[in-house]
């Protein structure tokens, strides 16, 4: 495996995981708010 591929893949994977984390956190907040309104 080429080390240059890893050099590119690691930051991209890190950024993607960060984006997924932020979107998931916001979706969870929105979901919890919706559940409070329904009760």
Short mmCIF file of N, CA and C in Angstrom, two decimals:
data_model
loop_
_atom_site.label_atom_id
_atom_site.label_comp_id
_atom_site.label_asym_id
_atom_site.label_seq_id
_atom_site.Cartn_x
_atom_site.Cartn_y
_atom_site.Cartn_z
N UNK A 1 0.85 -1.20 0.00
CA UNK A 1 0.00 0.00 0.00
C UNK A 1 0.88 1.25 0.00
N UNK A 2 0.50 2.21 -0.79
CA UNK A 2 1.29 3.43 -0.94
C UNK A 2 1.07 4.36 0.25
N UNK A 3 2.15 4.89 0.79
CA UNK A 3 2.04 5.76 1.97
C UNK A 3 1.36 7.08 1.64
N UNK A 4 1.44 7.50 0.37
CA UNK A 4 0.78 8.75 -0.02
C UNK A 4 -0.73 8.60 0.03
N UNK A 5 -1.21 7.40 -0.23
CA UNK A 5 -2.65 7.13 -0.14
C UNK A 5 -3.12 7.29 1.31
N UNK A 6 -2.31 6.78 2.24
CA UNK A 6 -2.65 6.92 3.66
C UNK A 6 -2.61 8.39 4.08
N UNK A 7 -1.64 9.12 3.54
CA UNK A 7 -1.49 10.54 3.87
C UNK A 7 -2.73 11.32 3.47
N UNK A 8 -3.37 10.90 2.39
CA UNK A 8 -4.60 11.56 1.93
C UNK A 8 -5.82 10.99 2.66
N UNK A 9 -5.83 9.68 2.87
CA UNK A 9 -7.01 9.02 3.43
C UNK A 9 -7.27 9.40 4.89
N UNK A 10 -6.22 9.54 5.71
CA UNK A 10 -6.42 9.82 7.12
C UNK A 10 -7.13 11.15 7.39
N UNK A 11 -6.68 12.26 6.82
CA UNK A 11 -7.40 13.52 7.07
C UNK A 11 -8.83 13.50 6.53
N UNK A 12 -9.03 12.85 5.38
CA UNK A 12 -10.37 12.77 4.81
C UNK A 12 -11.28 11.97 5.72
N UNK A 13 -10.80 10.84 6.22
CA UNK A 13 -11.60 10.02 7.13
C UNK A 13 -11.88 10.76 8.44
N UNK A 14 -10.89 11.49 8.91
CA UNK A 14 -11.08 12.28 10.13
C UNK A 14 -12.15 13.34 9.94
N UNK A 15 -12.11 14.04 8.81
CA UNK A 15 -13.10 15.08 8.53
C UNK A 15 -14.49 14.47 8.39
N UNK A 16 -14.58 13.33 7.71
CA UNK A 16 -15.88 12.68 7.52
C UNK A 16 -16.47 12.23 8.86
N UNK A 17 -15.64 11.67 9.72
CA UNK A 17 -16.15 11.22 11.01
C UNK A 17 -16.61 12.41 11.85
N UNK A 18 -15.90 13.55 11.74
CA UNK A 18 -16.27 14.76 12.47
C UNK A 18 -17.63 15.27 11.98
N UNK A 19 -17.83 15.27 10.65
CA UNK A 19 -19.10 15.72 10.06
C UNK A 19 -20.24 14.81 10.51
N UNK A 20 -20.01 13.50 10.49
CA UNK A 20 -21.05 12.55 10.92
C UNK A 20 -21.39 12.78 12.39
N UNK A 21 -20.37 13.06 13.20
CA UNK A 21 -20.59 13.31 14.63
C UNK A 21 -21.46 14.55 14.84
N UNK A 22 -21.14 15.63 14.14
CA UNK A 22 -21.89 16.89 14.30
C UNK A 22 -23.33 16.73 13.81
N UNK A 23 -23.51 16.10 12.66
CA UNK A 23 -24.86 15.91 12.12
C UNK A 23 -25.67 15.01 13.06
N UNK A 24 -25.06 13.95 13.55
CA UNK A 24 -25.75 13.05 14.47
C UNK A 24 -26.14 13.73 15.76
N UNK A 25 -25.25 14.57 16.28
CA UNK A 25 -25.53 15.29 17.52
C UNK A 25 -26.71 16.25 17.33
N UNK A 26 -26.70 16.99 16.23
CA UNK A 26 -27.79 17.92 15.95
C UNK A 26 -29.11 17.18 15.71
N UNK A 27 -29.04 16.06 15.01
CA UNK A 27 -30.25 15.28 14.75
C UNK A 27 -30.82 14.75 16.07
N UNK A 28 -29.94 14.34 16.97
CA UNK A 28 -30.39 13.84 18.27
C UNK A 28 -31.07 14.94 19.07
N UNK A 29 -30.49 16.15 19.07
CA UNK A 29 -31.11 17.29 19.77
C UNK A 29 -32.49 17.58 19.20
N UNK A 30 -32.59 17.58 17.88
CA UNK A 30 -33.87 17.86 17.22
C UNK A 30 -34.89 16.78 17.56
N UNK A 31 -34.44 15.53 17.56
CA UNK A 31 -35.32 14.41 17.88
C UNK A 31 -35.83 14.52 19.32
N UNK A 32 -34.92 14.86 20.25
CA UNK A 32 -35.32 14.99 21.64
C UNK A 32 -36.31 16.14 21.82
N UNK A 33 -36.11 17.23 21.09
CA UNK A 33 -37.04 18.36 21.14
C UNK A 33 -38.41 17.96 20.63
N UNK A 34 -38.44 17.18 19.57
CA UNK A 34 -39.71 16.71 19.00
C UNK A 34 -40.42 15.79 20.00
N UNK A 35 -39.67 14.94 20.67
CA UNK A 35 -40.28 14.03 21.65
C UNK A 35 -40.87 14.81 22.82
N UNK A 36 -40.20 15.89 23.25
CA UNK A 36 -40.72 16.71 24.35
C UNK A 36 -42.03 17.38 23.95
N UNK A 37 -42.11 17.84 22.69
CA UNK A 37 -43.33 18.49 22.21
C UNK A 37 -44.49 17.51 22.16
N UNK A 38 -44.22 16.27 21.80
CA UNK A 38 -45.28 15.28 21.66
C UNK A 38 -45.86 14.86 23.02
N UNK A 39 -45.05 14.94 24.09
CA UNK A 39 -45.51 14.52 25.41
C UNK A 39 -46.42 15.54 26.05
#
